[in-house]
């Protein structure tokens, strides 16, 4: 029996050093694309995939992320008094159901695998999604919903994958590929950030995963991998051969919002999808090209 996917883990403990000084006193996941913080895009995408339980893996200085999904009484009251119903609507979309979001602290930065392991009590025996909020995907069907469909098809682990230039393999988790039908790829191996010469392919993992709880057993070993960190990729690799494991070539465009260029491109791409501002954006862009 395939269990329903209801849980999402959102690792948000990173320091955001690539975005200093903006991230000195502010969580990088609060950076907005157009007018919405990255973390909210991730939560909305998870909801669209049927998820109703959320776990933020936070760290010191990240309380704004928890606040963002709470009720803001004073703000709501003021908006109501002033008759600002549109702003009230926008605010409502940021609230989660009571008790549906928990936050766990990753006390020390030992890597993504360690961050996920910190959510073990939340995950329990259930399948779960991981969304890395830095990765933003613009698509017809939300990326995680596409992954969820593949999970219900295969009954196992699924990661979102995309082709990257060879010279960039050392930035990502890379797949060794088995059977490939053009959409779903059988995963035969996984390597974290291999040098281009050592990379088994140029098919890379982006920040969307659906994993089986057994991965936690492997993460618990706290084996150090690339960059001397506990790598999620290494934990996942140990599931290969034990459980179904696939890569999904999702439909959509991914923006690396942890990178300045990716972040700026996301602003433009997402702004052009907003009917109320798209014409003005298109107009002013002409002046720069
Ligand atoms: C992490 C993962 C990597 C994955 C990437 C996607 O790397 O470790 O396997 O390809 O996210 O964004 P990071 O970006 O944290 O270095």
PDB file of C-alpha atoms and ligand atoms in Angstrom:
ATOM      1  CA  UNK A   1       0.000   0.000   0.000  1.00  0.00           C
ATOM      2  CA  UNK A   2       1.317   3.428  -0.934  1.00  0.00           C
ATOM      3  CA  UNK A   3       0.995   5.895   1.942  1.00  0.00           C
ATOM      4  CA  UNK A   4      -0.453   9.317   1.274  1.00  0.00           C
ATOM      5  CA  UNK A   5       2.119  12.106   1.168  1.00  0.00           C
ATOM      6  CA  UNK A   6       1.232  14.623   3.887  1.00  0.00           C
ATOM      7  CA  UNK A   7       4.523  15.891   5.313  1.00  0.00           C
ATOM      8  CA  UNK A   8       7.111  18.382   4.126  1.00  0.00           C
ATOM      9  CA  UNK A   9      10.467  19.282   5.628  1.00  0.00           C
ATOM     10  CA  UNK A  10      11.881  22.699   4.784  1.00  0.00           C
ATOM     11  CA  UNK A  11      15.546  23.173   5.697  1.00  0.00           C
ATOM     12  CA  UNK A  12      16.020  26.875   6.432  1.00  0.00           C
ATOM     13  CA  UNK A  13      18.975  26.985   8.796  1.00  0.00           C
ATOM     14  CA  UNK A  14      21.544  28.168   6.201  1.00  0.00           C
ATOM     15  CA  UNK A  15      23.444  31.388   6.857  1.00  0.00           C
ATOM     16  CA  UNK A  16      22.906  32.882   3.413  1.00  0.00           C
ATOM     17  CA  UNK A  17      26.496  34.040   3.088  1.00  0.00           C
ATOM     18  CA  UNK A  18      26.117  34.475  -0.688  1.00  0.00           C
ATOM     19  CA  UNK A  19      23.590  37.233  -0.028  1.00  0.00           C
ATOM     20  CA  UNK A  20      25.388  39.404   2.474  1.00  0.00           C
ATOM     21  CA  UNK A  21      24.794  42.106   3.520  1.00  0.00           C
ATOM     22  CA  UNK A  22      21.033  41.542   2.874  1.00  0.00           C
ATOM     23  CA  UNK A  23      21.073  38.425   5.035  1.00  0.00           C
ATOM     24  CA  UNK A  24      23.075  39.799   7.955  1.00  0.00           C
ATOM     25  CA  UNK A  25      20.017  40.313  10.169  1.00  0.00           C
ATOM     26  CA  UNK A  26      17.371  38.674   7.949  1.00  0.00           C
ATOM     27  CA  UNK A  27      16.740  35.071   6.964  1.00  0.00           C
ATOM     28  CA  UNK A  28      17.578  34.532   3.279  1.00  0.00           C
ATOM     29  CA  UNK A  29      14.317  32.603   2.903  1.00  0.00           C
ATOM     30  CA  UNK A  30      12.481  35.855   3.676  1.00  0.00           C
ATOM     31  CA  UNK A  31      13.913  37.516   0.551  1.00  0.00           C
ATOM     32  CA  UNK A  32      10.958  38.290  -1.695  1.00  0.00           C
ATOM     33  CA  UNK A  33      10.494  37.390  -5.325  1.00  0.00           C
ATOM     34  CA  UNK A  34       8.194  40.184  -6.500  1.00  0.00           C
ATOM     35  CA  UNK A  35       6.270  40.484  -3.208  1.00  0.00           C
ATOM     36  CA  UNK A  36       6.324  37.031  -1.637  1.00  0.00           C
ATOM     37  CA  UNK A  37       9.135  35.542   0.457  1.00  0.00           C
ATOM     38  CA  UNK A  38      10.860  32.426  -0.861  1.00  0.00           C
ATOM     39  CA  UNK A  39       9.616  30.378   2.085  1.00  0.00           C
ATOM     40  CA  UNK A  40       6.001  31.107   1.205  1.00  0.00           C
ATOM     41  CA  UNK A  41       6.458  29.918  -2.370  1.00  0.00           C
ATOM     42  CA  UNK A  42       7.765  26.639  -0.926  1.00  0.00           C
ATOM     43  CA  UNK A  43       4.875  26.202   1.518  1.00  0.00           C
ATOM     44  CA  UNK A  44       2.289  26.989  -1.175  1.00  0.00           C
ATOM     45  CA  UNK A  45       3.927  24.512  -3.538  1.00  0.00           C
ATOM     46  CA  UNK A  46       3.805  21.841  -0.845  1.00  0.00           C
ATOM     47  CA  UNK A  47       0.125  22.564  -0.177  1.00  0.00           C
ATOM     48  CA  UNK A  48      -0.615  22.200  -3.882  1.00  0.00           C
ATOM     49  CA  UNK A  49       0.835  18.676  -3.648  1.00  0.00           C
ATOM     50  CA  UNK A  50      -1.620  17.729  -0.889  1.00  0.00           C
ATOM     51  CA  UNK A  51       0.741  18.354   2.024  1.00  0.00           C
ATOM     52  CA  UNK A  52      -0.751  19.628   5.276  1.00  0.00           C
ATOM     53  CA  UNK A  53       2.056  19.137   7.804  1.00  0.00           C
ATOM     54  CA  UNK A  54       5.195  21.244   7.747  1.00  0.00           C
ATOM     55  CA  UNK A  55       8.492  21.133   9.580  1.00  0.00           C
ATOM     56  CA  UNK A  56      10.924  24.038   9.332  1.00  0.00           C
ATOM     57  CA  UNK A  57      14.520  23.194  10.204  1.00  0.00           C
ATOM     58  CA  UNK A  58      15.643  26.526  11.541  1.00  0.00           C
ATOM     59  CA  UNK A  59      18.610  27.996  13.365  1.00  0.00           C
ATOM     60  CA  UNK A  60      19.463  31.047  15.384  1.00  0.00           C
ATOM     61  CA  UNK A  61      18.181  34.294  13.863  1.00  0.00           C
ATOM     62  CA  UNK A  62      15.449  32.562  11.897  1.00  0.00           C
ATOM     63  CA  UNK A  63      12.391  33.251  14.047  1.00  0.00           C
ATOM     64  CA  UNK A  64      10.916  35.578  11.382  1.00  0.00           C
ATOM     65  CA  UNK A  65      10.161  32.443   9.356  1.00  0.00           C
ATOM     66  CA  UNK A  66       7.954  31.041  12.100  1.00  0.00           C
ATOM     67  CA  UNK A  67       6.332  34.456  12.632  1.00  0.00           C
ATOM     68  CA  UNK A  68       5.524  34.682   8.952  1.00  0.00           C
ATOM     69  CA  UNK A  69       3.041  31.802   9.161  1.00  0.00           C
ATOM     70  CA  UNK A  70       1.403  32.944  12.394  1.00  0.00           C
ATOM     71  CA  UNK A  71      -1.632  35.167  12.857  1.00  0.00           C
ATOM     72  CA  UNK A  72      -0.618  38.855  13.007  1.00  0.00           C
ATOM     73  CA  UNK A  73      -3.383  40.225  15.255  1.00  0.00           C
ATOM     74  CA  UNK A  74      -2.345  43.897  15.337  1.00  0.00           C
ATOM     75  CA  UNK A  75      -1.784  44.011  11.606  1.00  0.00           C
ATOM     76  CA  UNK A  76      -5.100  42.304  10.836  1.00  0.00           C
ATOM     77  CA  UNK A  77      -6.962  44.567  13.215  1.00  0.00           C
ATOM     78  CA  UNK A  78      -5.472  47.699  11.662  1.00  0.00           C
ATOM     79  CA  UNK A  79      -6.227  46.518   8.139  1.00  0.00           C
ATOM     80  CA  UNK A  80      -9.830  45.686   9.117  1.00  0.00           C
ATOM     81  CA  UNK A  81     -10.297  49.096  10.752  1.00  0.00           C
ATOM     82  CA  UNK A  82      -9.030  50.778   7.607  1.00  0.00           C
ATOM     83  CA  UNK A  83     -11.177  48.631   5.320  1.00  0.00           C
ATOM     84  CA  UNK A  84      -8.143  47.173   3.487  1.00  0.00           C
ATOM     85  CA  UNK A  85      -9.783  43.918   2.458  1.00  0.00           C
ATOM     86  CA  UNK A  86      -7.314  43.047  -0.311  1.00  0.00           C
ATOM     87  CA  UNK A  87      -4.325  43.293   2.022  1.00  0.00           C
ATOM     88  CA  UNK A  88      -6.254  41.187   4.551  1.00  0.00           C
ATOM     89  CA  UNK A  89      -6.750  38.482   1.917  1.00  0.00           C
ATOM     90  CA  UNK A  90      -3.025  38.482   1.137  1.00  0.00           C
ATOM     91  CA  UNK A  91      -2.270  38.132   4.829  1.00  0.00           C
ATOM     92  CA  UNK A  92      -4.676  35.206   5.278  1.00  0.00           C
ATOM     93  CA  UNK A  93      -2.768  33.213   2.666  1.00  0.00           C
ATOM     94  CA  UNK A  94       0.258  33.265   4.983  1.00  0.00           C
ATOM     95  CA  UNK A  95      -1.501  31.523   7.874  1.00  0.00           C
ATOM     96  CA  UNK A  96      -1.245  27.809   8.388  1.00  0.00           C
ATOM     97  CA  UNK A  97      -3.761  25.600  10.162  1.00  0.00           C
ATOM     98  CA  UNK A  98      -3.259  25.581  13.936  1.00  0.00           C
ATOM     99  CA  UNK A  99      -0.764  22.875  14.861  1.00  0.00           C
ATOM    100  CA  UNK A 100       0.223  22.088  11.276  1.00  0.00           C
ATOM    101  CA  UNK A 101       3.679  23.680  11.374  1.00  0.00           C
ATOM    102  CA  UNK A 102       6.516  22.851  13.709  1.00  0.00           C
ATOM    103  CA  UNK A 103      10.036  24.228  13.878  1.00  0.00           C
ATOM    104  CA  UNK A 104      13.091  22.243  14.892  1.00  0.00           C
ATOM    105  CA  UNK A 105      16.503  23.760  15.458  1.00  0.00           C
ATOM    106  CA  UNK A 106      19.528  22.440  13.674  1.00  0.00           C
ATOM    107  CA  UNK A 107      21.882  23.474  16.422  1.00  0.00           C
ATOM    108  CA  UNK A 108      25.079  23.117  14.420  1.00  0.00           C
ATOM    109  CA  UNK A 109      25.667  23.349  10.656  1.00  0.00           C
ATOM    110  CA  UNK A 110      26.678  19.781   9.782  1.00  0.00           C
ATOM    111  CA  UNK A 111      25.081  19.695   6.331  1.00  0.00           C
ATOM    112  CA  UNK A 112      21.771  19.003   4.611  1.00  0.00           C
ATOM    113  CA  UNK A 113      21.695  15.339   5.668  1.00  0.00           C
ATOM    114  CA  UNK A 114      22.081  16.384   9.276  1.00  0.00           C
ATOM    115  CA  UNK A 115      19.307  18.995   8.871  1.00  0.00           C
ATOM    116  CA  UNK A 116      16.883  16.346   7.592  1.00  0.00           C
ATOM    117  CA  UNK A 117      17.882  13.956  10.386  1.00  0.00           C
ATOM    118  CA  UNK A 118      16.868  16.711  12.848  1.00  0.00           C
ATOM    119  CA  UNK A 119      13.274  16.232  11.585  1.00  0.00           C
ATOM    120  CA  UNK A 120      13.180  12.512  12.444  1.00  0.00           C
ATOM    121  CA  UNK A 121      10.528  12.840  15.176  1.00  0.00           C
ATOM    122  CA  UNK A 122       8.294  14.772  12.765  1.00  0.00           C
ATOM    123  CA  UNK A 123       8.816  12.305   9.926  1.00  0.00           C
ATOM    124  CA  UNK A 124       8.249   9.139  11.950  1.00  0.00           C
ATOM    125  CA  UNK A 125       7.331   6.258   9.601  1.00  0.00           C
ATOM    126  CA  UNK A 126       5.877   8.355   6.808  1.00  0.00           C
ATOM    127  CA  UNK A 127       7.018   9.335   3.348  1.00  0.00           C
ATOM    128  CA  UNK A 128       7.956  12.997   3.233  1.00  0.00           C
ATOM    129  CA  UNK A 129       8.825  15.776   0.851  1.00  0.00           C
ATOM    130  CA  UNK A 130      11.816  18.091   1.093  1.00  0.00           C
ATOM    131  CA  UNK A 131      11.721  21.542  -0.462  1.00  0.00           C
ATOM    132  CA  UNK A 132      14.835  23.707  -0.523  1.00  0.00           C
ATOM    133  CA  UNK A 133      13.337  27.215  -0.683  1.00  0.00           C
ATOM    134  CA  UNK A 134      16.353  28.616  -2.600  1.00  0.00           C
ATOM    135  CA  UNK A 135      15.207  26.636  -5.613  1.00  0.00           C
ATOM    136  CA  UNK A 136      12.175  28.237  -7.173  1.00  0.00           C
ATOM    137  CA  UNK A 137      10.371  26.508 -10.037  1.00  0.00           C
ATOM    138  CA  UNK A 138       8.071  28.260 -12.467  1.00  0.00           C
ATOM    139  CA  UNK A 139       5.750  25.696 -14.046  1.00  0.00           C
ATOM    140  CA  UNK A 140       2.181  24.969 -15.108  1.00  0.00           C
ATOM    141  CA  UNK A 141       1.770  22.203 -12.524  1.00  0.00           C
ATOM    142  CA  UNK A 142       3.704  22.956  -9.331  1.00  0.00           C
ATOM    143  CA  UNK A 143       6.942  20.942  -9.297  1.00  0.00           C
ATOM    144  CA  UNK A 144       6.205  19.041  -6.083  1.00  0.00           C
ATOM    145  CA  UNK A 145       2.762  18.024  -7.381  1.00  0.00           C
ATOM    146  CA  UNK A 146       4.536  16.520 -10.404  1.00  0.00           C
ATOM    147  CA  UNK A 147       6.848  14.632  -8.048  1.00  0.00           C
ATOM    148  CA  UNK A 148       3.908  13.464  -5.926  1.00  0.00           C
ATOM    149  CA  UNK A 149       2.274  12.023  -9.032  1.00  0.00           C
ATOM    150  CA  UNK A 150       5.490  10.120  -9.789  1.00  0.00           C
ATOM    151  CA  UNK A 151       5.611   8.918  -6.167  1.00  0.00           C
ATOM    152  CA  UNK A 152       2.081   7.486  -6.387  1.00  0.00           C
ATOM    153  CA  UNK A 153       3.084   5.836  -9.687  1.00  0.00           C
ATOM    154  CA  UNK A 154       6.306   4.256  -8.446  1.00  0.00           C
ATOM    155  CA  UNK A 155       5.673   3.905  -4.716  1.00  0.00           C
ATOM    156  CA  UNK A 156       9.213   4.951  -3.842  1.00  0.00           C
ATOM    157  CA  UNK A 157      11.765   7.728  -3.682  1.00  0.00           C
ATOM    158  CA  UNK A 158      11.594  10.427  -6.344  1.00  0.00           C
ATOM    159  CA  UNK A 159      13.830  13.452  -6.864  1.00  0.00           C
ATOM    160  CA  UNK A 160      13.366  16.306  -9.335  1.00  0.00           C
ATOM    161  CA  UNK A 161      16.181  16.380 -11.881  1.00  0.00           C
ATOM    162  CA  UNK A 162      17.427  18.593 -14.659  1.00  0.00           C
ATOM    163  CA  UNK A 163      20.359  18.632 -17.075  1.00  0.00           C
ATOM    164  CA  UNK A 164      23.152  21.041 -16.155  1.00  0.00           C
ATOM    165  CA  UNK A 165      26.282  22.050 -18.110  1.00  0.00           C
ATOM    166  CA  UNK A 166      29.105  19.553 -17.461  1.00  0.00           C
ATOM    167  CA  UNK A 167      31.252  22.215 -15.831  1.00  0.00           C
ATOM    168  CA  UNK A 168      28.600  22.699 -13.128  1.00  0.00           C
ATOM    169  CA  UNK A 169      28.339  19.124 -11.846  1.00  0.00           C
ATOM    170  CA  UNK A 170      30.394  20.088  -8.780  1.00  0.00           C
ATOM    171  CA  UNK A 171      27.484  22.237  -7.551  1.00  0.00           C
ATOM    172  CA  UNK A 172      24.863  19.472  -7.348  1.00  0.00           C
ATOM    173  CA  UNK A 173      23.916  15.929  -6.484  1.00  0.00           C
ATOM    174  CA  UNK A 174      24.404  13.960  -9.741  1.00  0.00           C
ATOM    175  CA  UNK A 175      22.649  10.772 -10.943  1.00  0.00           C
ATOM    176  CA  UNK A 176      24.038   7.577 -12.393  1.00  0.00           C
ATOM    177  CA  UNK A 177      21.249   6.656 -14.740  1.00  0.00           C
ATOM    178  CA  UNK A 178      19.604   3.317 -15.452  1.00  0.00           C
ATOM    179  CA  UNK A 179      16.448   2.916 -17.544  1.00  0.00           C
ATOM    180  CA  UNK A 180      15.277   6.267 -18.892  1.00  0.00           C
ATOM    181  CA  UNK A 181      11.893   6.839 -20.548  1.00  0.00           C
ATOM    182  CA  UNK A 182      12.535  10.539 -21.101  1.00  0.00           C
ATOM    183  CA  UNK A 183      10.425  11.541 -18.108  1.00  0.00           C
ATOM    184  CA  UNK A 184      11.226   9.073 -15.335  1.00  0.00           C
ATOM    185  CA  UNK A 185      14.804   7.970 -14.882  1.00  0.00           C
ATOM    186  CA  UNK A 186      15.804   4.966 -12.839  1.00  0.00           C
ATOM    187  CA  UNK A 187      18.497   6.028 -10.359  1.00  0.00           C
ATOM    188  CA  UNK A 188      21.417   3.603 -10.130  1.00  0.00           C
ATOM    189  CA  UNK A 189      23.781   5.819  -8.236  1.00  0.00           C
ATOM    190  CA  UNK A 190      24.083   9.262  -6.661  1.00  0.00           C
ATOM    191  CA  UNK A 191      27.195  11.379  -6.148  1.00  0.00           C
ATOM    192  CA  UNK A 192      27.319  14.689  -4.316  1.00  0.00           C
ATOM    193  CA  UNK A 193      29.125  17.487  -6.165  1.00  0.00           C
ATOM    194  CA  UNK A 194      31.453  15.404  -8.370  1.00  0.00           C
ATOM    195  CA  UNK A 195      34.126  17.118 -10.481  1.00  0.00           C
ATOM    196  CA  UNK A 196      33.041  17.254 -14.144  1.00  0.00           C
ATOM    197  CA  UNK A 197      35.576  14.532 -15.041  1.00  0.00           C
ATOM    198  CA  UNK A 198      34.172  12.165 -12.390  1.00  0.00           C
ATOM    199  CA  UNK A 199      30.454  12.911 -12.881  1.00  0.00           C
ATOM    200  CA  UNK A 200      28.437   9.847 -13.975  1.00  0.00           C
ATOM    201  CA  UNK A 201      26.057  12.115 -15.973  1.00  0.00           C
ATOM    202  CA  UNK A 202      25.010  15.752 -16.138  1.00  0.00           C
ATOM    203  CA  UNK A 203      21.586  15.049 -14.641  1.00  0.00           C
ATOM    204  CA  UNK A 204      21.410  16.988 -11.385  1.00  0.00           C
ATOM    205  CA  UNK A 205      19.057  17.004  -8.412  1.00  0.00           C
ATOM    206  CA  UNK A 206      17.207  20.237  -7.713  1.00  0.00           C
ATOM    207  CA  UNK A 207      15.754  21.081  -4.323  1.00  0.00           C
ATOM    208  CA  UNK A 208      12.612  18.917  -4.492  1.00  0.00           C
ATOM    209  CA  UNK A 209      12.526  15.394  -3.088  1.00  0.00           C
ATOM    210  CA  UNK A 210      10.018  12.779  -1.963  1.00  0.00           C
ATOM    211  CA  UNK A 211      11.754  10.258   0.248  1.00  0.00           C
ATOM    212  CA  UNK A 212      10.905   7.206   2.272  1.00  0.00           C
ATOM    213  CA  UNK A 213      11.530   7.385   6.035  1.00  0.00           C
ATOM    214  CA  UNK A 214      14.227   4.667   5.849  1.00  0.00           C
ATOM    215  CA  UNK A 215      16.700   7.317   4.670  1.00  0.00           C
ATOM    216  CA  UNK A 216      16.872   8.511   8.280  1.00  0.00           C
ATOM    217  CA  UNK A 217      18.524   5.268   9.393  1.00  0.00           C
ATOM    218  CA  UNK A 218      21.389   5.980   7.029  1.00  0.00           C
ATOM    219  CA  UNK A 219      21.620   9.649   7.947  1.00  0.00           C
ATOM    220  CA  UNK A 220      21.857   8.647  11.603  1.00  0.00           C
ATOM    221  CA  UNK A 221      25.333   7.214  10.894  1.00  0.00           C
ATOM    222  CA  UNK A 222      26.493  10.848  10.473  1.00  0.00           C
ATOM    223  CA  UNK A 223      29.049   9.823   7.861  1.00  0.00           C
ATOM    224  CA  UNK A 224      30.827  12.829   6.425  1.00  0.00           C
ATOM    225  CA  UNK A 225      30.883  13.293   2.653  1.00  0.00           C
ATOM    226  CA  UNK A 226      31.625  16.130   0.217  1.00  0.00           C
ATOM    227  CA  UNK A 227      32.760  19.301   1.980  1.00  0.00           C
ATOM    228  CA  UNK A 228      33.097  17.261   5.201  1.00  0.00           C
ATOM    229  CA  UNK A 229      29.321  17.568   5.676  1.00  0.00           C
ATOM    230  CA  UNK A 230      26.658  14.930   6.333  1.00  0.00           C
ATOM    231  CA  UNK A 231      25.203  14.767   2.830  1.00  0.00           C
ATOM    232  CA  UNK A 232      21.571  13.906   2.121  1.00  0.00           C
ATOM    233  CA  UNK A 233      22.724  12.537  -1.242  1.00  0.00           C
ATOM    234  CA  UNK A 234      24.925   9.923   0.479  1.00  0.00           C
ATOM    235  CA  UNK A 235      22.031   8.822   2.704  1.00  0.00           C
ATOM    236  CA  UNK A 236      19.735   8.540  -0.315  1.00  0.00           C
ATOM    237  CA  UNK A 237      22.345   6.560  -2.252  1.00  0.00           C
ATOM    238  CA  UNK A 238      22.089   3.809   0.364  1.00  0.00           C
ATOM    239  CA  UNK A 239      18.397   3.300  -0.491  1.00  0.00           C
ATOM    240  CA  UNK A 240      19.189   2.403  -4.106  1.00  0.00           C
ATOM    241  CA  UNK A 241      18.534  -1.281  -4.700  1.00  0.00           C
ATOM    242  CA  UNK A 242      16.467  -1.481  -1.500  1.00  0.00           C
ATOM    243  CA  UNK A 243      13.510   0.623  -2.676  1.00  0.00           C
ATOM    244  CA  UNK A 244      12.318   2.125  -5.967  1.00  0.00           C
ATOM    245  CA  UNK A 245      14.325   5.290  -6.703  1.00  0.00           C
ATOM    246  CA  UNK A 246      13.634   7.575  -9.641  1.00  0.00           C
ATOM    247  CA  UNK A 247      14.541  10.965 -11.003  1.00  0.00           C
ATOM    248  CA  UNK A 248      11.741  13.000 -12.565  1.00  0.00           C
ATOM    249  CA  UNK A 249      12.448  15.413 -15.412  1.00  0.00           C
ATOM    250  CA  UNK A 250       9.857  17.913 -14.260  1.00  0.00           C
ATOM    251  CA  UNK A 251       8.142  20.394 -16.517  1.00  0.00           C
ATOM    252  CA  UNK A 252       9.146  23.950 -15.655  1.00  0.00           C
ATOM    253  CA  UNK A 253      12.046  26.330 -15.175  1.00  0.00           C
ATOM    254  CA  UNK A 254      14.190  26.334 -12.079  1.00  0.00           C
ATOM    255  CA  UNK A 255      15.792  29.447 -10.622  1.00  0.00           C
ATOM    256  CA  UNK A 256      18.614  29.229  -8.117  1.00  0.00           C
ATOM    257  CA  UNK A 257      17.610  32.062  -5.805  1.00  0.00           C
ATOM    258  CA  UNK A 258      20.646  31.442  -3.618  1.00  0.00           C
ATOM    259  CA  UNK A 259      22.642  33.006  -6.436  1.00  0.00           C
ATOM    260  CA  UNK A 260      22.461  36.690  -7.402  1.00  0.00           C
ATOM    261  CA  UNK A 261      21.891  36.110 -11.103  1.00  0.00           C
ATOM    262  CA  UNK A 262      19.327  33.351 -10.495  1.00  0.00           C
ATOM    263  CA  UNK A 263      17.536  35.550  -7.987  1.00  0.00           C
ATOM    264  CA  UNK A 264      17.366  38.519 -10.366  1.00  0.00           C
ATOM    265  CA  UNK A 265      16.150  36.296 -13.202  1.00  0.00           C
ATOM    266  CA  UNK A 266      13.432  34.884 -10.950  1.00  0.00           C
ATOM    267  CA  UNK A 267      12.226  38.424 -10.214  1.00  0.00           C
ATOM    268  CA  UNK A 268      11.777  39.092 -13.915  1.00  0.00           C
ATOM    269  CA  UNK A 269      10.263  35.706 -14.773  1.00  0.00           C
ATOM    270  CA  UNK A 270       7.761  35.763 -11.897  1.00  0.00           C
ATOM    271  CA  UNK A 271       6.898  39.440 -12.469  1.00  0.00           C
ATOM    272  CA  UNK A 272       6.102  38.682 -16.103  1.00  0.00           C
ATOM    273  CA  UNK A 273       3.593  36.056 -14.907  1.00  0.00           C
ATOM    274  CA  UNK A 274       1.685  38.642 -12.878  1.00  0.00           C
ATOM    275  CA  UNK A 275      -0.985  40.230 -15.079  1.00  0.00           C
ATOM    276  CA  UNK A 276      -1.251  43.392 -12.957  1.00  0.00           C
ATOM    277  CA  UNK A 277       2.423  44.325 -13.369  1.00  0.00           C
ATOM    278  CA  UNK A 278       3.630  42.369 -16.426  1.00  0.00           C
ATOM    279  CA  UNK A 279       2.926  45.124 -19.020  1.00  0.00           C
ATOM    280  CA  UNK A 280       4.815  47.759 -17.008  1.00  0.00           C
ATOM    281  CA  UNK A 281       7.744  45.378 -16.424  1.00  0.00           C
ATOM    282  CA  UNK A 282       7.915  44.480 -20.115  1.00  0.00           C
ATOM    283  CA  UNK A 283       7.887  48.172 -20.954  1.00  0.00           C
ATOM    284  CA  UNK A 284      10.726  49.214 -18.644  1.00  0.00           C
ATOM    285  CA  UNK A 285      12.822  46.167 -19.578  1.00  0.00           C
ATOM    286  CA  UNK A 286      13.038  47.512 -23.130  1.00  0.00           C
ATOM    287  CA  UNK A 287      15.157  50.377 -21.855  1.00  0.00           C
ATOM    288  CA  UNK A 288      17.808  47.977 -20.587  1.00  0.00           C
ATOM    289  CA  UNK A 289      18.180  45.731 -23.605  1.00  0.00           C
TER     290      UNK A 289
HETATM  291  C1  LIG B   1      21.950  20.699  -2.155  1.00  0.00           C
HETATM  292  C2  LIG B   1      22.150  19.196  -2.335  1.00  0.00           C
HETATM  293  C3  LIG B   1      22.462  18.873  -3.790  1.00  0.00           C
HETATM  294  C4  LIG B   1      21.384  19.432  -4.691  1.00  0.00           C
HETATM  295  C5  LIG B   1      21.185  20.923  -4.435  1.00  0.00           C
HETATM  296  C6  LIG B   1      19.988  21.460  -5.205  1.00  0.00           C
HETATM  297  O1  LIG B   1      23.181  21.341  -2.376  1.00  0.00           O
HETATM  298  O2  LIG B   1      23.192  18.759  -1.467  1.00  0.00           O
HETATM  299  O3  LIG B   1      22.568  17.483  -3.966  1.00  0.00           O
HETATM  300  O4  LIG B   1      21.711  19.187  -6.047  1.00  0.00           O
HETATM  301  O5  LIG B   1      20.974  21.198  -3.047  1.00  0.00           O
HETATM  302  O6  LIG B   1      19.847  22.840  -5.063  1.00  0.00           O
HETATM  303  P1  LIG B   1      23.472  22.846  -1.861  1.00  0.00           P
HETATM  304  O7  LIG B   1      22.806  23.752  -2.854  1.00  0.00           O
HETATM  305  O8  LIG B   1      22.883  22.948  -0.498  1.00  0.00           O
HETATM  306  O9  LIG B   1      24.951  22.981  -1.870  1.00  0.00           O
END
